[in-house]
Amino acid sequence: MLDSRPFSPGHPLTGIKEEHEAFPPFRRDEMPLLASTLLTSRQSAAHHPMTESLQPGIYACLLVMLPLATLTLGLRFYARRIKRLRPWWDDYLAVVSYLAAVAYDASIFVFLKYGLGRKMSDLPIPQEEARYYEPQLQETQEHTYTISIGAAQLSLLVLYWRLFKSDRGAKIAIQVLSALVVGWLIARILVATFQCVPPEYFWDKAISGTCPVDPGQFFIWSVSTHLAMDVALMILPATQIARLSIPVAQKAAIAGMFTFGAVVCVASIVMLVESTRYNAKEDEIMWNTAAPAMWSAAEIHLSVMACCLPVLRPAVKSLGGLFVPRFSSKGGVYPRDLIQLESSAYIRNKAKRDRNESANQLHHYARAQGDVSSFGRGSETEIYTKGPREDVESRHC
């Protein structure tokens, strides 16, 4: 039987009983009041959410990509210095691409202070100022992005011209692609500049004007066009490399130097997807512009790296030879291992052809173990046959 007598004053459970009596349980008639209090607290929290921001991702992208692009461009000129060769047009175009990328980054850093990547309610500046400055950011991005992408593509095409100009099909393809890249560059700059009439109306709606160009559609079509050209820039050397008379592993090593553009294509595809989501008429302009701006930054820096990678072997070899493919065995390169881009019939009839036509530079490229930088300004290579073996003779214009 339980003891129903009260606890003595010194009993250890006496304090618990007193606290229980001091805080009695809720009664049923008090439950609506409790529910109302909880609902009010939840609504108050909804009016003060945690600040959303895409800025950390943008900062991470810029702080990773810019040093990598700087490193690859520096290694490009270091390779030239090792070979004691003066820069040529492909080097100058790579510099133009890099400088445009730096200008793009500078504009992004400036507008991050204005609230790029934040909601309109969290901006550090008034919303009217944000609506005024955001189109200026977009205008700057469009010009620097266009110059960086176009210059990187032209740099690769100049390199291809030095390597493949003796191949008639490759020569025509390079000329066509060069015309397309230049046309794309000019058209995009003109459309970006005059998408509104007058151009100032794009960011200053206080003046009278009109904007016949939809920015979202403009992004989609321009990115799609240069994405197709990036794919063509990968296919062009791949078709030449596939005809080499060397082991598959060596083909893959050479192809890897020219097809880093596949990474650029991935960034372009992501940029294309983000362009389809962009709506210039939505109010959250600083938030909606953040993702396209970030992926555009990644794309242009990868383009700089892609146009520099094929000529970095001397620099990498000088710094330790890490990840540098070897195109010869211990016994050296035998005549049968020389590159055979041209058919044997073409080589036999070489003497009957125009002696001023240079042979394909990729022969020398493979024999030099992938060292494109050894081809100085205006260097040309002729291949001719003497008996059972093939000799390679280089001459400089």
Coordinates of C-alpha atoms in Angstrom, one line a residue:
M1 CA 0.0 0.0 0.0
L2 CA 1.3 3.4 -1.0
D3 CA 2.0 5.9 1.8
S4 CA -0.2 8.9 1.3
R5 CA 1.3 10.9 4.1
P6 CA 2.9 14.2 3.2
F7 CA 6.7 14.5 3.0
S8 CA 8.5 15.9 6.0
P9 CA 10.1 19.3 5.5
G10 CA 13.6 17.8 5.1
H11 CA 12.6 15.1 2.6
P12 CA 14.5 15.3 -0.7
L13 CA 11.3 15.2 -2.9
T14 CA 9.7 18.1 -1.1
G15 CA 11.3 20.7 -3.4
I16 CA 10.2 18.9 -6.5
K17 CA 6.6 18.8 -5.2
E18 CA 6.8 22.5 -4.5
E19 CA 8.1 23.4 -8.0
H20 CA 5.4 21.2 -9.6
E21 CA 2.8 23.1 -7.6
A22 CA 4.4 26.5 -8.6
F23 CA 4.1 25.6 -12.4
P24 CA 0.9 23.8 -12.9
P25 CA 0.2 22.1 -16.4
F26 CA -1.7 23.9 -19.2
R27 CA -5.5 23.5 -19.1
R28 CA -7.4 22.7 -22.3
D29 CA -9.0 26.2 -22.3
E30 CA -5.4 27.7 -22.5
M31 CA -4.4 25.7 -25.6
P32 CA -5.8 28.2 -28.2
L33 CA -3.8 30.9 -26.6
L34 CA -0.6 28.8 -26.8
A35 CA -1.2 28.0 -30.5
S36 CA -1.8 31.7 -31.3
T37 CA 1.5 32.6 -29.6
L38 CA 3.4 30.0 -31.6
L39 CA 1.8 31.2 -34.9
T40 CA 2.7 34.8 -34.1
S41 CA 6.3 33.8 -33.5
R42 CA 6.5 31.9 -36.7
Q43 CA 5.1 34.8 -38.7
S44 CA 7.6 37.2 -37.1
A45 CA 10.5 34.9 -38.0
A46 CA 9.2 34.7 -41.6
H47 CA 9.5 38.5 -41.9
H48 CA 13.2 38.3 -40.9
P49 CA 14.7 35.4 -42.9
M50 CA 18.4 34.6 -43.1
T51 CA 20.1 36.7 -45.8
E52 CA 20.5 34.7 -49.0
S53 CA 23.6 35.4 -51.1
L54 CA 25.4 33.9 -54.1
Q55 CA 28.5 36.0 -53.5
P56 CA 30.7 33.3 -51.9
G57 CA 30.4 31.2 -55.1
I58 CA 31.3 34.1 -57.3
Y59 CA 34.3 35.0 -55.1
A60 CA 35.5 31.4 -55.1
C61 CA 35.2 31.2 -58.9
L62 CA 37.2 34.4 -59.5
L63 CA 39.9 33.6 -56.9
V64 CA 40.5 30.2 -58.4
M65 CA 40.2 30.8 -62.1
L66 CA 42.2 34.1 -62.3
P67 CA 45.4 32.7 -60.8
L68 CA 45.2 29.6 -63.0
A69 CA 44.8 31.7 -66.2
T70 CA 47.7 33.9 -65.1
L71 CA 49.8 30.8 -64.4
T72 CA 49.2 29.3 -67.8
L73 CA 49.8 32.5 -69.7
G74 CA 53.0 33.0 -67.8
L75 CA 54.2 29.5 -68.6
R76 CA 53.4 30.2 -72.2
F77 CA 55.9 33.0 -72.4
Y78 CA 58.3 31.1 -70.2
A79 CA 58.3 28.4 -72.8
R80 CA 59.1 31.0 -75.5
R81 CA 62.0 32.2 -73.4
I82 CA 63.4 28.7 -73.0
K83 CA 63.4 28.3 -76.8
R84 CA 64.7 31.8 -77.3
L85 CA 61.8 32.6 -79.6
R86 CA 60.0 35.9 -80.0
P87 CA 56.2 35.9 -79.4
W88 CA 54.0 35.5 -82.5
W89 CA 50.4 36.3 -83.3
D90 CA 49.0 33.4 -81.3
D91 CA 50.8 34.7 -78.2
Y92 CA 49.6 38.2 -78.6
L93 CA 46.0 37.1 -79.1
A94 CA 46.3 35.0 -75.9
V95 CA 47.4 38.2 -74.1
V96 CA 44.4 40.0 -75.4
S97 CA 42.1 37.2 -74.2
Y98 CA 43.7 37.3 -70.8
L99 CA 43.5 41.1 -70.4
A100 CA 39.8 41.0 -71.4
A101 CA 39.2 38.4 -68.7
V102 CA 40.9 40.6 -66.1
A103 CA 38.7 43.5 -67.1
Y104 CA 35.7 41.2 -66.8
D105 CA 36.8 40.2 -63.3
A106 CA 37.4 43.8 -62.3
S107 CA 33.8 44.7 -63.2
I108 CA 32.5 41.7 -61.2
F109 CA 34.5 42.7 -58.1
V110 CA 33.1 46.3 -58.4
F111 CA 29.5 45.1 -58.6
L112 CA 29.8 42.6 -55.8
K113 CA 30.1 45.7 -53.6
Y114 CA 26.9 46.9 -55.1
G115 CA 25.1 43.7 -54.2
L116 CA 25.6 41.3 -57.1
G117 CA 24.3 37.9 -56.0
R118 CA 21.9 39.3 -53.3
K119 CA 18.2 39.8 -53.1
M120 CA 16.8 43.3 -53.6
S121 CA 15.8 43.5 -50.0
D122 CA 19.4 42.9 -48.9
L123 CA 21.3 45.3 -51.1
P124 CA 23.7 47.7 -49.6
I125 CA 22.5 50.4 -52.0
P126 CA 19.0 51.7 -52.8
Q127 CA 17.0 49.5 -55.3
E128 CA 16.8 52.4 -57.8
E129 CA 20.5 52.6 -57.9
A130 CA 20.8 48.8 -58.4
R131 CA 18.4 49.0 -61.4
Y132 CA 20.6 51.8 -62.8
Y133 CA 24.0 50.0 -62.3
E134 CA 23.0 46.4 -63.2
P135 CA 22.6 47.1 -66.9
Q136 CA 26.0 48.8 -66.9
L137 CA 27.5 45.6 -65.4
Q138 CA 25.8 43.6 -68.1
E139 CA 27.1 45.9 -70.8
T140 CA 30.6 45.6 -69.5
Q141 CA 30.3 41.8 -69.3
E142 CA 29.1 41.5 -72.8
H143 CA 32.0 43.4 -74.3
T144 CA 34.8 41.9 -72.2
Y145 CA 33.4 38.4 -72.5
T146 CA 33.2 38.7 -76.3
I147 CA 36.7 40.0 -76.7
S148 CA 38.1 37.3 -74.4
I149 CA 36.3 34.4 -76.1
G150 CA 37.1 35.6 -79.6
A151 CA 40.7 36.3 -79.0
A152 CA 41.3 32.9 -77.4
Q153 CA 39.6 31.1 -80.4
L154 CA 41.7 33.2 -82.9
S155 CA 44.9 32.3 -80.9
L156 CA 44.1 28.6 -81.4
L157 CA 43.4 29.1 -85.1
V158 CA 46.7 30.9 -85.6
L159 CA 48.4 27.9 -84.0
Y160 CA 46.5 25.5 -86.2
W161 CA 47.6 27.5 -89.2
R162 CA 51.2 27.0 -88.3
L163 CA 50.7 23.2 -87.8
F164 CA 48.2 22.2 -90.5
K165 CA 48.5 24.8 -93.3
S166 CA 49.9 22.2 -95.8
D167 CA 46.8 20.1 -95.6
R168 CA 44.3 21.6 -98.0
G169 CA 41.2 20.6 -96.1
A170 CA 42.5 21.8 -92.8
K171 CA 43.6 25.0 -94.4
I172 CA 40.2 25.7 -95.7
A173 CA 38.6 24.8 -92.4
I174 CA 40.9 27.2 -90.6
Q175 CA 40.0 30.0 -92.9
V176 CA 36.3 29.4 -92.6
L177 CA 36.5 29.2 -88.8
S178 CA 38.6 32.3 -88.6
A179 CA 36.0 34.2 -90.7
L180 CA 33.2 32.9 -88.5
V181 CA 35.0 33.9 -85.3
V182 CA 35.7 37.4 -86.5
G183 CA 32.1 37.8 -87.7
W184 CA 30.8 36.5 -84.4
L185 CA 33.0 38.9 -82.5
I186 CA 32.0 42.0 -84.5
A187 CA 28.3 41.1 -84.6
R188 CA 28.2 40.5 -80.8
I189 CA 30.0 43.8 -80.0
L190 CA 27.6 45.7 -82.3
V191 CA 24.5 44.1 -80.9
A192 CA 25.7 44.5 -77.3
T193 CA 26.4 48.2 -78.0
F194 CA 23.3 49.1 -79.9
Q195 CA 20.7 46.7 -78.2
C196 CA 19.0 49.9 -77.1
V197 CA 18.5 53.1 -79.1
P198 CA 20.1 55.3 -77.9
P199 CA 22.6 53.0 -76.2
E200 CA 22.3 55.0 -72.9
Y201 CA 18.7 53.9 -72.6
F202 CA 19.8 50.4 -71.7
W203 CA 20.6 51.6 -68.2
D204 CA 19.0 55.0 -68.0
K205 CA 15.3 54.7 -68.4
A206 CA 14.8 58.4 -67.5
I207 CA 15.5 59.2 -71.2
S208 CA 13.3 58.3 -74.1
G209 CA 14.3 55.2 -76.1
T210 CA 13.6 51.6 -77.1
C211 CA 15.3 48.2 -76.7
P212 CA 14.5 46.0 -79.7
V213 CA 16.9 43.2 -78.5
D214 CA 15.8 40.8 -75.8
P215 CA 18.9 40.2 -73.6
G216 CA 17.9 36.7 -72.7
Q217 CA 17.5 35.6 -76.4
F218 CA 20.7 37.5 -77.2
F219 CA 22.6 35.4 -74.6
I220 CA 21.2 32.2 -75.9
W221 CA 22.0 32.7 -79.6
S222 CA 25.5 34.2 -79.0
V223 CA 26.5 31.4 -76.6
S224 CA 25.1 28.7 -78.9
T225 CA 27.1 30.1 -81.8
H226 CA 30.5 30.2 -80.1
L227 CA 29.8 26.8 -78.5
A228 CA 29.5 25.3 -82.0
M229 CA 32.8 27.0 -83.0
D230 CA 34.4 25.6 -79.8
V231 CA 33.4 22.1 -80.9
A232 CA 34.8 22.7 -84.4
L233 CA 38.1 23.8 -82.8
M234 CA 38.3 20.5 -81.1
I235 CA 37.3 18.4 -84.1
L236 CA 39.9 20.1 -86.4
P237 CA 43.1 18.8 -84.7
A238 CA 41.4 15.6 -83.8
T239 CA 41.0 14.7 -87.4
Q240 CA 44.6 15.3 -88.1
I241 CA 45.8 13.5 -85.0
A242 CA 43.7 10.4 -85.9
R243 CA 45.8 10.0 -89.0
L244 CA 49.1 9.8 -87.2
S245 CA 51.1 6.5 -87.5
I246 CA 51.9 6.3 -83.7
P247 CA 50.5 4.2 -80.8
V248 CA 47.1 5.1 -79.4
A249 CA 48.6 6.2 -76.1
Q250 CA 50.7 8.8 -77.9
K251 CA 47.8 10.0 -79.9
A252 CA 45.8 10.4 -76.8
A253 CA 48.7 12.4 -75.2
I254 CA 48.8 14.8 -78.2
A255 CA 45.1 15.1 -78.4
G256 CA 44.9 15.9 -74.7
M257 CA 46.9 19.1 -75.4
F258 CA 44.5 20.3 -78.0
T259 CA 41.2 19.1 -76.7
F260 CA 41.2 20.9 -73.3
G261 CA 38.5 23.0 -75.0
A262 CA 36.1 20.2 -74.0
V263 CA 36.1 21.8 -70.5
V264 CA 35.3 25.1 -72.1
C265 CA 32.4 23.5 -73.9
V266 CA 31.0 22.2 -70.6
A267 CA 31.2 25.7 -69.1
S268 CA 29.5 27.1 -72.3
I269 CA 26.7 24.5 -71.9
V270 CA 26.1 25.5 -68.3
M271 CA 26.2 29.2 -69.4
L272 CA 23.6 28.3 -72.1
V273 CA 21.3 26.7 -69.5
E274 CA 21.7 29.8 -67.2
S275 CA 20.9 32.0 -70.2
T276 CA 17.6 30.2 -70.7
R277 CA 16.6 31.0 -67.1
Y278 CA 17.6 34.6 -67.3
N279 CA 14.7 37.1 -67.4
A280 CA 15.6 40.7 -67.7
K281 CA 12.1 41.8 -66.7
E282 CA 12.2 40.2 -63.3
D283 CA 12.7 42.5 -60.3
E284 CA 15.5 40.5 -58.7
I285 CA 18.1 41.7 -61.2
M286 CA 21.2 41.5 -59.0
W287 CA 20.2 37.9 -58.0
N288 CA 19.4 36.7 -61.5
T289 CA 22.5 38.1 -63.0
A290 CA 24.8 36.4 -60.6
A291 CA 24.8 32.8 -62.0
P292 CA 25.4 33.9 -65.7
A293 CA 28.2 36.2 -64.5
M294 CA 29.9 33.5 -62.5
W295 CA 29.8 30.9 -65.3
S296 CA 30.9 33.4 -67.9
A297 CA 33.9 34.2 -65.7
A298 CA 34.7 30.4 -65.6
E299 CA 34.3 30.1 -69.3
I300 CA 36.6 32.9 -70.4
H301 CA 39.4 31.9 -68.0
L302 CA 39.2 28.3 -69.2
S303 CA 39.4 29.6 -72.8
V304 CA 42.7 31.4 -71.9
M305 CA 44.0 28.2 -70.5
A306 CA 42.8 26.1 -73.5
C307 CA 44.7 28.3 -76.0
C308 CA 47.9 28.2 -73.9
L309 CA 48.0 24.5 -73.0
P310 CA 49.3 23.1 -76.4
V311 CA 52.5 25.2 -76.1
L312 CA 53.4 24.7 -72.4
R313 CA 55.5 21.5 -72.8
P314 CA 59.0 23.2 -72.7
A315 CA 58.0 25.2 -69.6
V316 CA 56.6 22.1 -67.8
K317 CA 59.6 20.0 -68.8
S318 CA 61.9 22.7 -67.4
L319 CA 60.0 22.7 -64.1
G320 CA 60.3 19.0 -63.6
G321 CA 58.5 17.3 -66.5
L322 CA 55.4 16.4 -64.6
F323 CA 52.6 15.1 -66.7
V324 CA 54.6 15.6 -69.9
P325 CA 54.0 12.7 -72.3
R326 CA 57.0 11.0 -73.8
F327 CA 56.7 10.3 -77.5
S328 CA 59.8 8.0 -77.8
S329 CA 61.1 4.8 -76.4
K330 CA 64.5 4.3 -74.9
G331 CA 65.9 3.7 -78.3
G332 CA 64.6 7.0 -79.7
V333 CA 62.2 7.7 -82.5
Y334 CA 62.6 5.4 -85.4
P335 CA 61.8 6.4 -89.0
R336 CA 58.7 4.2 -89.0
D337 CA 57.4 6.1 -86.0
L338 CA 57.5 9.5 -87.7
I339 CA 54.1 11.1 -88.2
Q340 CA 52.4 10.1 -91.5
L341 CA 49.7 12.8 -91.9
E342 CA 50.3 12.8 -95.6
S343 CA 49.8 9.7 -97.7
S344 CA 52.9 7.9 -99.0
A345 CA 51.9 8.7 -102.5
Y346 CA 51.8 12.3 -101.7
I347 CA 55.3 12.1 -100.2
R348 CA 56.7 10.3 -103.2
N349 CA 55.4 13.0 -105.5
K350 CA 56.5 15.8 -103.3
A351 CA 59.4 16.8 -105.6
K352 CA 56.9 17.4 -108.4
R353 CA 54.9 19.8 -106.4
D354 CA 55.5 23.4 -105.5
R355 CA 58.6 23.4 -103.4
N356 CA 57.4 26.6 -101.6
E357 CA 54.5 24.8 -100.1
S358 CA 55.4 23.8 -96.5
A359 CA 54.6 20.4 -95.2
N360 CA 52.5 19.8 -92.2
Q361 CA 54.0 21.1 -89.0
L362 CA 52.6 18.4 -86.9
H363 CA 55.3 16.0 -88.3
H364 CA 57.8 18.1 -86.5
Y365 CA 55.6 18.5 -83.5
A366 CA 55.5 14.8 -82.8
R367 CA 59.2 14.4 -83.6
A368 CA 59.9 17.2 -81.1
Q369 CA 57.9 15.3 -78.5
G370 CA 55.0 17.7 -78.5
D371 CA 57.0 20.9 -78.4
V372 CA 55.0 23.4 -80.4
S373 CA 57.1 26.2 -79.0
S374 CA 60.1 25.0 -80.9
F375 CA 58.3 26.4 -84.0
G376 CA 59.4 30.0 -83.9
R377 CA 58.0 32.8 -85.8
G378 CA 57.4 31.9 -89.4
S379 CA 59.0 28.5 -89.1
E380 CA 58.2 26.0 -91.8
T381 CA 59.0 22.3 -92.3
E382 CA 59.6 20.4 -95.5
I383 CA 59.5 16.6 -95.7
Y384 CA 61.2 14.8 -98.5
T385 CA 62.4 11.3 -99.3
K386 CA 65.9 10.1 -99.7
G387 CA 66.0 6.4 -100.4
P388 CA 64.3 4.3 -97.8
R389 CA 64.2 6.9 -95.0
E390 CA 62.5 10.2 -94.5
D391 CA 64.3 13.4 -93.5
V392 CA 62.9 16.4 -91.9
E393 CA 64.4 19.8 -92.8
S394 CA 63.3 23.0 -91.1
R395 CA 63.8 26.4 -92.5
H396 CA 62.8 29.8 -91.2
C397 CA 61.2 32.6 -93.2

